[in-house]
Coordinates of C-alpha atoms and ligand atoms in Angstrom, one line a residue:
M209 CA 0.0 0.0 0.0
T210 CA 1.4 3.6 -0.8
Q211 CA 1.7 5.4 2.1
P212 CA 0.2 9.0 2.5
V213 CA 3.6 10.2 2.6
D214 CA 4.6 8.6 -0.2
L215 CA 2.1 10.2 -2.5
P216 CA 3.7 12.8 -5.0
A217 CA 1.5 15.4 -3.7
W218 CA 2.4 14.9 0.0
Q219 CA 6.2 15.2 -1.5
A220 CA 5.5 18.5 -3.4
L221 CA 4.0 19.6 -0.2
G222 CA 6.9 19.1 1.9
Q223 CA 9.0 20.9 -0.7
H224 CA 6.5 23.7 -0.8
F225 CA 6.2 24.1 3.0
Q226 CA 10.4 24.5 2.9
A227 CA 10.2 27.1 0.2
S228 CA 7.2 28.9 2.0
S229 CA 7.7 28.9 5.7
K230 CA 9.4 32.3 5.8
T231 CA 6.5 34.2 4.0
T232 CA 4.1 35.8 6.6
L233 CA 0.6 35.9 6.5
R234 CA 1.2 39.9 6.6
D235 CA 3.4 39.4 3.5
L236 CA 0.4 37.4 1.7
F237 CA -1.9 40.2 2.1
A238 CA 0.2 42.6 1.4
A239 CA 0.9 40.9 -1.9
D240 CA -2.5 40.3 -2.8
N241 CA -5.6 42.6 -1.6
G242 CA -7.8 40.0 -3.1
R243 CA -7.3 37.4 -0.9
F244 CA -10.7 37.7 0.9
D245 CA -12.6 37.3 -2.1
Q246 CA -10.4 34.5 -3.4
F247 CA -10.1 32.1 -0.2
Q248 CA -14.0 32.0 0.8
L249 CA -16.7 29.8 0.3
N250 CA -20.5 29.6 0.8
A251 CA -22.5 26.3 1.3
A252 CA -25.7 25.2 3.1
G253 CA -26.1 28.9 4.3
L254 CA -22.6 29.0 6.0
F255 CA -20.0 31.5 4.9
L256 CA -16.1 30.5 5.3
D257 CA -13.3 33.0 5.6
Y258 CA -9.9 30.9 4.9
S259 CA -8.0 33.8 3.9
K260 CA -6.0 34.3 7.1
N261 CA -4.2 31.1 6.4
H262 CA -0.9 30.2 5.3
I263 CA -1.7 29.0 1.9
T264 CA -1.3 30.5 -1.8
K265 CA -3.0 29.1 -5.2
E266 CA -0.2 26.9 -5.2
T267 CA -0.8 25.4 -1.6
T268 CA -4.5 24.8 -2.2
S269 CA -3.7 23.5 -5.5
L270 CA -1.3 20.8 -4.1
L271 CA -3.6 19.9 -1.3
V272 CA -6.6 19.1 -3.6
Q273 CA -4.1 17.2 -5.8
L274 CA -3.3 15.2 -2.3
A275 CA -6.8 14.7 -1.9
D276 CA -7.1 13.5 -5.7
Q277 CA -4.4 10.9 -4.9
S278 CA -6.0 9.8 -1.8
Q279 CA -9.0 8.6 -3.9
L280 CA -11.0 10.9 -1.9
Q281 CA -14.0 11.4 -4.1
N282 CA -14.2 7.3 -4.4
K283 CA -14.1 7.2 -0.7
I284 CA -17.1 9.9 -0.3
E285 CA -18.9 7.8 -2.9
A286 CA -18.5 4.6 -0.9
M287 CA -19.8 6.3 2.7
F288 CA -22.7 7.7 1.0
S289 CA -23.5 4.4 -1.1
G290 CA -23.4 2.1 2.1
D291 CA -20.4 0.3 1.4
V292 CA -18.5 -1.4 4.6
V293 CA -16.5 1.8 5.7
N294 CA -15.9 0.6 8.9
P295 CA -14.3 -2.7 8.1
T296 CA -13.3 -3.5 11.9
E297 CA -16.6 -3.4 12.7
G298 CA -17.9 -4.9 9.3
R299 CA -20.3 -1.7 8.9
P300 CA -21.2 0.9 6.7
A301 CA -21.6 4.3 8.1
L302 CA -24.9 6.0 7.3
H303 CA -25.6 9.2 9.5
T304 CA -26.2 10.8 5.8
A305 CA -28.9 8.4 5.2
L306 CA -30.7 9.5 8.8
R307 CA -31.0 12.9 7.1
N308 CA -31.8 12.3 3.6
R309 CA -34.4 14.6 2.5
S310 CA -34.6 13.4 -0.9
D311 CA -36.9 10.6 -2.3
K312 CA -33.7 8.4 -3.2
P313 CA -33.6 5.0 -1.7
V314 CA -30.0 4.1 0.2
L315 CA -29.4 0.7 0.2
V316 CA -27.8 -1.8 2.5
D317 CA -27.6 -5.5 1.9
G318 CA -29.8 -4.6 -1.1
S319 CA -32.7 -3.2 0.9
D320 CA -33.7 0.4 1.1
V321 CA -33.1 1.9 4.7
M322 CA -35.2 5.1 4.2
P323 CA -38.7 3.6 5.0
G324 CA -37.3 2.6 8.2
I325 CA -35.7 5.5 9.1
N326 CA -38.9 7.7 8.3
N327 CA -41.1 5.4 10.3
V328 CA -39.0 6.1 13.3
I329 CA -39.1 9.7 12.3
D330 CA -42.6 9.7 12.5
R331 CA -42.9 7.7 15.7
M332 CA -40.7 10.2 17.5
R333 CA -42.9 13.0 15.9
A334 CA -46.2 11.5 17.1
F335 CA -44.6 10.9 20.9
S336 CA -43.1 14.3 20.8
D337 CA -46.0 16.2 19.9
R338 CA -48.0 14.3 22.7
V339 CA -45.6 15.2 25.4
R340 CA -45.1 18.7 24.1
N341 CA -48.9 19.4 23.8
G342 CA -49.5 17.9 27.4
E343 CA -51.6 14.8 26.0
W344 CA -49.0 12.3 27.2
K345 CA -49.5 12.3 31.3
G346 CA -47.7 10.9 34.1
H347 CA -49.2 8.4 36.4
T348 CA -51.2 10.8 38.1
G349 CA -52.2 12.8 35.4
Q350 CA -49.8 15.4 35.3
A351 CA -48.5 16.6 32.2
I352 CA -44.7 16.3 31.9
T353 CA -42.3 19.3 32.9
D354 CA -38.9 17.6 33.0
V355 CA -36.9 15.1 30.6
V356 CA -33.9 13.7 31.6
N357 CA -31.8 12.0 28.8
I358 CA -29.4 9.4 30.7
G359 CA -26.8 8.2 28.2
I360 CA -23.1 9.0 27.8
G361 CA -20.7 9.7 24.9
G362 CA -22.3 9.7 21.5
S363 CA -25.7 9.0 23.3
D364 CA -25.1 12.4 25.3
L365 CA -22.9 14.6 23.6
G366 CA -24.8 15.6 20.5
P367 CA -28.0 16.0 21.9
L368 CA -26.8 17.7 24.6
M369 CA -24.8 20.4 22.6
A370 CA -28.0 20.8 20.6
C371 CA -30.6 21.3 22.9
E372 CA -28.0 23.8 24.3
A373 CA -27.5 25.4 20.8
L374 CA -31.0 25.8 20.0
D375 CA -32.3 26.8 23.3
A376 CA -33.8 30.0 21.8
F377 CA -36.3 27.6 20.4
A378 CA -37.1 25.6 23.3
H379 CA -40.6 24.5 24.7
D380 CA -41.8 26.7 27.4
R381 CA -42.8 24.1 29.6
L382 CA -40.7 21.2 28.9
K383 CA -37.1 21.2 30.7
L384 CA -34.4 19.3 29.4
H385 CA -31.9 17.5 31.4
F386 CA -28.8 15.3 30.7
V387 CA -27.0 12.8 33.2
S388 CA -24.2 11.0 31.8
N389 CA -21.8 10.6 34.5
V390 CA -21.7 7.6 36.5
D391 CA -20.5 9.7 39.6
G392 CA -23.9 9.7 41.7
S393 CA -23.7 13.2 42.1
H394 CA -24.7 13.8 38.3
L395 CA -28.0 12.1 39.0
A396 CA -28.5 13.1 42.4
S397 CA -28.3 17.0 41.6
T398 CA -30.2 16.3 38.8
I399 CA -33.2 14.9 40.2
K400 CA -32.9 16.8 43.5
H401 CA -35.7 19.4 42.4
L402 CA -37.9 17.4 40.3
N403 CA -41.1 15.9 40.6
P404 CA -41.2 12.0 39.5
Q405 CA -44.7 12.5 38.7
S406 CA -44.2 15.0 35.9
T407 CA -40.6 13.5 35.1
L408 CA -40.1 11.7 31.7
F409 CA -36.5 9.6 31.6
I410 CA -35.1 9.0 28.3
I411 CA -32.4 6.1 28.4
A412 CA -30.2 6.5 25.3
S413 CA -28.2 3.6 24.6
K414 CA -26.9 2.3 21.1
T415 CA -26.1 -1.1 23.1
F416 CA -28.0 -1.3 25.9
T417 CA -24.9 -2.5 27.9
T418 CA -22.9 0.8 28.6
Q419 CA -22.4 0.5 32.4
E420 CA -22.6 3.9 33.4
T421 CA -25.9 4.4 31.4
L422 CA -27.5 1.2 33.0
A423 CA -26.4 2.5 36.5
N424 CA -27.6 5.8 36.0
A425 CA -30.9 4.3 34.8
N426 CA -31.4 1.8 37.3
S427 CA -30.9 4.3 39.9
A428 CA -33.6 6.5 38.1
K429 CA -36.2 3.7 38.2
Q430 CA -35.6 3.0 41.5
W431 CA -35.9 6.7 42.7
F432 CA -39.2 6.8 40.6
L433 CA -40.6 3.5 42.0
E434 CA -39.8 4.9 45.8
S435 CA -42.1 8.0 45.0
D436 CA -45.5 6.0 45.4
A437 CA -45.3 4.7 41.9
E438 CA -46.1 1.0 40.6
Q439 CA -44.0 -0.9 38.3
G440 CA -46.8 -0.6 36.0
D441 CA -46.2 3.3 35.9
V442 CA -42.7 2.9 34.4
A443 CA -44.2 2.6 30.8
K444 CA -45.3 6.5 31.4
H445 CA -42.0 7.7 32.6
F446 CA -39.3 5.6 31.0
V447 CA -38.8 5.4 27.2
A448 CA -35.4 4.2 25.5
L449 CA -33.5 4.9 22.2
S450 CA -31.5 1.9 21.3
T451 CA -30.5 -0.7 18.8
N452 CA -31.2 -3.7 21.5
T453 CA -34.7 -4.7 21.5
E454 CA -34.1 -7.6 24.1
R455 CA -32.0 -5.6 26.5
V456 CA -34.3 -2.7 26.5
T457 CA -37.3 -5.2 27.7
E458 CA -35.0 -6.7 30.1
F459 CA -34.7 -3.5 31.9
G460 CA -38.4 -3.1 32.1
I461 CA -39.2 -0.7 29.1
D462 CA -42.1 -2.2 26.9
S463 CA -41.0 -2.0 23.4
V464 CA -43.9 0.0 22.3
N465 CA -41.8 2.9 24.4
M466 CA -38.6 2.1 22.5
F467 CA -37.3 4.1 19.5
E468 CA -34.9 2.2 17.3
F469 CA -31.9 2.9 15.1
W470 CA -29.6 0.5 13.7
D471 CA -25.7 -0.8 14.2
W472 CA -24.7 1.2 11.0
V473 CA -25.3 4.4 12.9
G474 CA -21.9 5.3 14.9
G475 CA -22.3 6.5 18.5
R476 CA -20.9 9.9 17.6
Y477 CA -22.9 10.2 14.6
S478 CA -26.1 9.1 16.1
L479 CA -27.6 12.5 16.8
W480 CA -29.9 12.5 13.6
S481 CA -31.2 9.0 14.6
A482 CA -33.6 8.3 17.8
I483 CA -31.1 9.6 19.8
G484 CA -32.1 13.0 19.0
L485 CA -35.5 12.6 20.4
P486 CA -34.4 15.1 23.1
V487 CA -33.6 17.7 20.8
M488 CA -37.4 17.0 19.1
L489 CA -38.8 17.3 22.2
C490 CA -37.0 20.4 23.1
I491 CA -37.4 22.5 19.8
G492 CA -40.5 20.5 17.9
A493 CA -40.5 18.2 15.1
E494 CA -41.0 20.8 12.5
R495 CA -37.7 22.5 13.7
F496 CA -35.9 19.1 14.0
V497 CA -36.7 18.4 10.3
Q498 CA -35.2 21.9 9.6
F499 CA -32.2 20.6 11.6
L500 CA -32.0 17.5 9.5
E501 CA -32.3 19.6 6.1
G502 CA -29.5 21.9 7.3
A503 CA -27.4 18.6 7.2
H504 CA -28.9 17.4 4.0
A505 CA -27.9 20.6 2.4
M506 CA -24.4 20.1 3.6
D507 CA -24.4 16.5 2.5
E508 CA -25.4 17.6 -1.0
H509 CA -22.6 20.0 -1.1
F510 CA -19.9 17.6 0.1
R511 CA -21.3 15.0 -2.2
T512 CA -21.1 16.9 -5.6
A513 CA -19.1 20.5 -5.1
P514 CA -15.5 20.2 -6.6
L515 CA -12.7 19.2 -4.1
A516 CA -11.3 23.0 -4.7
S517 CA -14.6 24.7 -3.7
N518 CA -15.7 22.2 -1.4
M519 CA -16.2 23.7 2.5
P520 CA -15.6 20.7 4.4
V521 CA -12.9 19.3 2.1
T522 CA -11.0 22.9 2.3
M523 CA -11.3 23.0 6.4
A524 CA -9.9 19.3 6.3
L525 CA -7.3 20.1 3.9
L526 CA -6.0 23.0 5.7
T527 CA -5.8 20.7 9.1
I528 CA -3.6 18.6 7.2
W529 CA -1.5 21.2 6.2
Y530 CA -0.8 22.5 9.5
N531 CA -1.0 19.1 11.5
N532 CA 1.6 17.4 9.2
F533 CA 3.5 19.9 7.5
H534 CA 3.5 22.9 10.1
S535 CA 3.9 20.6 13.0
A536 CA 0.7 22.4 14.4
H537 CA -1.2 19.5 16.7
S538 CA -3.8 21.6 18.2
H539 CA -7.1 23.2 17.0
L540 CA -9.0 25.4 18.8
I541 CA -12.7 26.1 18.4
A542 CA -13.8 29.4 19.5
P543 CA -17.6 30.1 18.7
Y544 CA -18.7 33.7 19.6
D545 CA -22.1 32.3 20.4
Q546 CA -23.1 31.3 24.2
Y547 CA -25.6 29.1 22.8
L548 CA -22.7 26.9 21.0
H549 CA -20.9 26.5 24.6
R550 CA -21.1 22.8 24.4
F551 CA -20.0 22.6 20.7
P552 CA -16.4 22.3 21.3
A553 CA -17.0 19.1 23.5
Y554 CA -19.2 17.6 21.1
L555 CA -16.5 18.3 18.3
Q556 CA -13.7 16.9 21.0
Q557 CA -15.7 13.5 20.8
L558 CA -16.3 13.6 16.9
T559 CA -12.8 14.6 16.0
M560 CA -10.7 12.7 18.5
E561 CA -12.5 9.6 19.0
S562 CA -12.6 9.2 14.8
N563 CA -9.1 10.5 14.0
G564 CA -7.1 9.3 17.1
K565 CA -5.8 6.3 15.5
S566 CA -2.2 4.7 14.8
V567 CA -2.8 2.3 12.3
H568 CA -4.2 2.5 8.7
V569 CA -7.4 0.9 7.3
D570 CA -5.6 -2.2 6.5
G571 CA -4.2 -2.3 10.4
S572 CA -0.3 -1.3 9.1
P573 CA 1.4 1.3 11.4
I574 CA 0.8 4.6 9.9
S575 CA 3.9 7.0 9.5
C576 CA 2.6 10.5 10.0
D577 CA 0.8 12.3 12.6
T578 CA -2.8 11.9 12.9
G579 CA -5.9 13.9 14.5
P580 CA -4.9 16.7 16.3
I581 CA -6.3 17.7 20.1
V582 CA -9.3 19.7 19.7
W583 CA -10.2 21.9 22.4
G584 CA -12.3 25.4 23.2
E585 CA -14.5 27.5 24.9
P586 CA -17.0 30.5 23.6
G587 CA -15.5 33.5 23.0
T588 CA -15.4 36.4 24.5
N589 CA -14.7 34.3 27.6
G590 CA -11.5 32.5 26.3
Q591 CA -10.0 35.9 25.4
H592 CA -10.0 36.6 29.3
A593 CA -8.3 33.0 29.7
Y594 CA -6.4 30.9 27.4
F595 CA -5.9 33.3 24.4
Q596 CA -2.9 34.6 26.0
L597 CA -1.1 31.4 24.9
V598 CA -2.8 31.5 21.7
H599 CA -1.3 34.9 21.2
Q600 CA 2.0 34.8 22.7
G601 CA 2.9 31.1 23.5
T602 CA 5.3 28.9 21.6
H603 CA 2.6 26.8 19.9
I604 CA 1.1 27.8 16.8
I605 CA -2.9 27.0 17.4
P606 CA -5.0 27.3 14.1
T607 CA -8.4 28.6 15.2
D608 CA -12.2 28.2 13.8
F609 CA -14.0 31.4 15.0
I610 CA -18.0 30.5 14.3
L611 CA -20.1 33.5 14.6
P612 CA -23.9 34.5 13.8
M613 CA -24.4 37.5 12.0
E614 CA -27.5 38.0 13.8
S615 CA -28.3 37.5 17.7
L616 CA -31.5 35.8 18.9
N617 CA -31.4 38.2 21.8
P618 CA -30.7 41.3 20.7
I619 CA -30.2 43.4 23.8
G620 CA -28.5 47.1 23.2
N621 CA -25.1 46.8 21.6
H622 CA -24.3 43.3 23.2
H623 CA -24.1 41.7 19.7
E624 CA -22.0 44.3 17.9
L625 CA -19.2 44.1 20.7
L626 CA -19.5 40.4 20.3
M627 CA -19.0 40.5 17.0
A628 CA -16.2 43.1 17.2
N629 CA -14.1 41.1 19.5
C630 CA -14.5 37.8 17.2
F631 CA -13.0 40.0 14.1
A632 CA -10.1 41.7 16.3
Q633 CA -9.0 38.1 17.7
S634 CA -8.4 36.9 14.1
E635 CA -6.8 40.3 13.1
A636 CA -4.7 40.2 16.0
L637 CA -3.7 36.8 15.7
M638 CA -2.5 37.2 12.0
M639 CA -1.2 40.9 12.2
G640 CA 0.4 40.7 15.6
K641 CA 2.3 43.9 16.9
N642 CA 6.0 44.5 15.8
S643 CA 8.3 46.7 17.5
E644 CA 8.0 49.8 15.3
E645 CA 4.1 49.5 16.3
L646 CA 4.7 49.3 19.8
T647 CA 7.0 52.1 20.1
L648 CA 4.5 54.5 18.6
E649 CA 1.9 53.3 21.0
M650 CA 4.0 53.4 23.6
Q651 CA 5.5 57.2 22.7
S652 CA 2.2 58.4 22.2
A653 CA 0.9 56.7 25.8
G654 CA 4.1 59.0 27.3
A655 CA 6.4 56.3 27.7
G656 CA 10.0 57.0 27.8
P657 CA 12.8 55.1 25.8
D658 CA 13.9 52.9 28.9
E659 CA 10.5 51.8 29.7
I660 CA 9.9 51.2 25.9
D661 CA 13.3 49.1 25.7
R662 CA 12.4 47.0 29.0
L663 CA 8.8 46.2 27.9
T664 CA 9.3 45.7 24.0
G665 CA 10.1 42.0 24.3
H666 CA 6.8 41.4 26.7
R667 CA 4.3 43.4 24.2
T668 CA 5.2 42.9 20.8
F669 CA 3.2 40.1 19.1
A670 CA 4.4 37.6 16.5
G671 CA 1.2 37.5 14.8
N672 CA 1.4 35.0 12.0
R673 CA -1.3 32.8 13.6
P674 CA -3.8 31.3 11.1
S675 CA -7.4 31.0 11.8
N676 CA -11.1 30.6 9.8
T677 CA -14.1 32.2 10.4
I678 CA -17.1 30.4 9.9
M679 CA -20.5 32.7 9.7
M680 CA -24.0 32.5 9.5
Q681 CA -26.9 34.4 9.1
R682 CA -28.3 33.3 12.7
L683 CA -28.3 30.1 14.8
D684 CA -31.0 28.1 14.1
A685 CA -32.1 24.5 13.5
R686 CA -31.1 24.6 9.9
A687 CA -27.8 26.4 10.3
L688 CA -26.8 24.3 13.6
G689 CA -27.2 21.1 11.1
A690 CA -25.3 22.4 8.4
L691 CA -22.5 23.3 11.0
I692 CA -22.1 20.0 12.4
A693 CA -22.3 18.1 9.2
C694 CA -19.6 19.9 7.9
Y695 CA -17.3 19.2 10.5
E696 CA -18.4 15.5 10.5
H697 CA -17.3 15.5 6.8
K698 CA -14.1 17.6 7.5
V699 CA -13.2 14.5 9.9
F700 CA -14.2 12.2 7.2
V701 CA -11.7 13.7 4.8
E702 CA -9.0 13.8 7.0
S703 CA -9.4 10.2 7.8
A704 CA -9.5 9.5 3.8
I705 CA -5.9 11.3 3.6
W706 CA -4.6 9.5 6.4
D707 CA -6.1 6.3 5.1
I708 CA -7.4 5.8 9.0
N709 CA -10.9 4.4 10.0
P710 CA -12.8 7.3 11.4
F711 CA -15.6 4.8 12.5
D712 CA -14.2 2.6 14.7
Q713 CA -13.2 3.7 18.8
W714 CA -11.2 0.4 20.0
G715 CA -9.6 2.7 22.8
V716 CA -13.2 3.6 24.2
E717 CA -13.9 -0.4 24.1
L718 CA -10.9 -1.2 26.3
G719 CA -11.6 1.6 29.0
K720 CA -15.1 -0.3 29.0
Q721 CA -13.7 -3.9 29.6
L722 CA -10.9 -2.9 32.3
A723 CA -13.4 -0.9 34.5
S724 CA -15.7 -3.8 34.2
A725 CA -13.2 -6.1 35.8
I726 CA -12.2 -3.9 38.6
Q727 CA -15.7 -2.9 39.4
T728 CA -15.9 -7.0 40.6
E729 CA -13.0 -6.7 42.5
L730 CA -14.1 -3.7 44.4
A731 CA -17.3 -5.2 45.1
G732 CA -15.7 -8.7 46.4
G733 CA -13.7 -6.3 48.9
K734 CA -10.6 -8.7 48.8
S735 CA -7.3 -7.3 48.4
V736 CA -5.8 -7.9 44.6
T737 CA -2.6 -8.9 43.4
G738 CA -3.6 -9.3 39.7
H739 CA -2.4 -6.1 38.3
D740 CA 0.6 -3.8 38.2
A741 CA 2.0 -2.4 41.6
S742 CA 0.4 1.0 41.1
T743 CA -3.3 -0.6 40.2
N744 CA -3.1 -3.1 42.8
G745 CA -1.8 -0.4 45.5
L746 CA -4.7 1.8 44.4
I747 CA -7.5 -0.9 44.6
N748 CA -6.5 -2.3 48.1
R749 CA -5.7 1.1 49.6
T750 CA -9.5 1.7 48.5
L751 CA -10.5 -1.4 49.9
K752 CA -8.7 -0.8 53.5
M753 CA -10.1 3.1 53.5
R754 CA -13.5 1.7 53.1
N755 CA -13.3 -0.9 55.7
L756 CA -12.1 2.0 58.3
H757 CA -14.9 3.8 57.3
A758 CA -17.5 1.5 57.3
Ligands
LIG882 C1 -19.0 6.8 20.1 C2 -18.4 5.8 20.9 C3 -19.1 5.9 22.5 C4 -20.5 5.6 22.8 C5 -20.8 5.7 24.1 C6 -22.2 4.9 24.6 O1 -18.9 6.8 18.8 O2 -19.2 4.6 20.6 O3 -18.9 7.6 22.8 O4 -21.6 6.5 22.3 O5 -20.0 4.4 25.0 O6 -22.4 3.8 24.0 P1 -24.0 3.5 24.0 O7 -24.8 4.2 23.1 O8 -23.8 2.1 23.5 O9 -24.4 3.2 25.5

């Protein structure tokens, strides 16, 4: 197999990097004032300015050649067509079918999956309409006021992020809560103020075997039953989102109250399936469909736009350029929108679980760096915290600024201030401040030469730090759908170039296995010797301390 690093375009990019690495972003803008027009894209209601990157026409052309030589177009088609693109689990990855709003069939093993998908959407709609309009009653006849989603990882981060992001459109009566952590404090602090008679629990688990989720679900059921409810009342207060009917029934939830999805939906890509039920309850079925439509519009763009003007492809190629040629292994997501405050955490799972891999699809070791570290927090808060390192630290951290042009809560000039801060950050990161500019600034503030000399090193900024700015008219369901789908496809393109499988997660599985063995030992209460000395020590110390306090 040809390694990515052996592809002619990869080699050419290496030489291009050597030849261009001294040219700064300031130089590039000084040489060409048409950069903003040249390096921008529109897709599915999103606008991307990528002019503040270390690229020229030659760079983008070489990056597109790299995508071509990696067979990207074939790989995109394979994913959309339901081929087994997740070979280690022997599955397709068809999250795009879940939001397929066209009439086109999608075949898996020769049969069309669309009727099944549309049937579940219809059932979700009927259920969510009844909960929202108060027709669905708890066992004492009260309408539902609180919905608690119990799930973890892909069965938590997506719906949680989307409910927060679309909170401006949330139902007036229904309050959405999310419990993921097996730490009892998460469940306890959530249910503390809830009334069991008007609370609905959604148990969200693809496998319905996840330890944390089952522990939380069992404790929630116990809390409910201890509130003077009977076993027969569970049906009015517990529903399940899963692929595993047998386990759901075993838990005590009638399969009538189960919304199904399928093993060809990856956990971190499952927001568009029944796992999106909390989102539908929060914003209503009509808006949920708009959310799917936004994603579908991005899917169409991704599948049909030429690679050179394809938004997810462009964003992915920039990440490859920085990660593999500039040695910039960290990627900052800075949404300038409070509603997107969980978006970086969601993207962390999407990108790091998908592309945190060290072997190629065929299992051979990879010879280049793969997925970067993704992190972030909403601006403007980040500016008063970690942005110091982004401006003046020793790491170069490519940044995505995300900003709606219109506020959903227009108060005074708040939105203008927010936008001004966002644009100012990307400008400052790129332009920096050189010693001449600093000297002029300090002189006009009355500083003398000694003070200027003493502070120059501290107060100058090298700049030259790259960023993208993604804008949308306003953060509504459609725009959020398009934004998420854009990042999903970006991650896929990166994986295609590194030739890794973005759809498995064996690292997550290992943790699940080990925890279950240790939990049995902790419950057994006998001192252990079967682990390494540190793990034995930690377990035995815990057992001893527990006995002391028993
Ligand atoms: C996602 C991962 C992982 C998964 C959780 C929950 O892609 O596989 O985050 O979503 O481990 O799994 P269940 O939904 O099966 O409980």
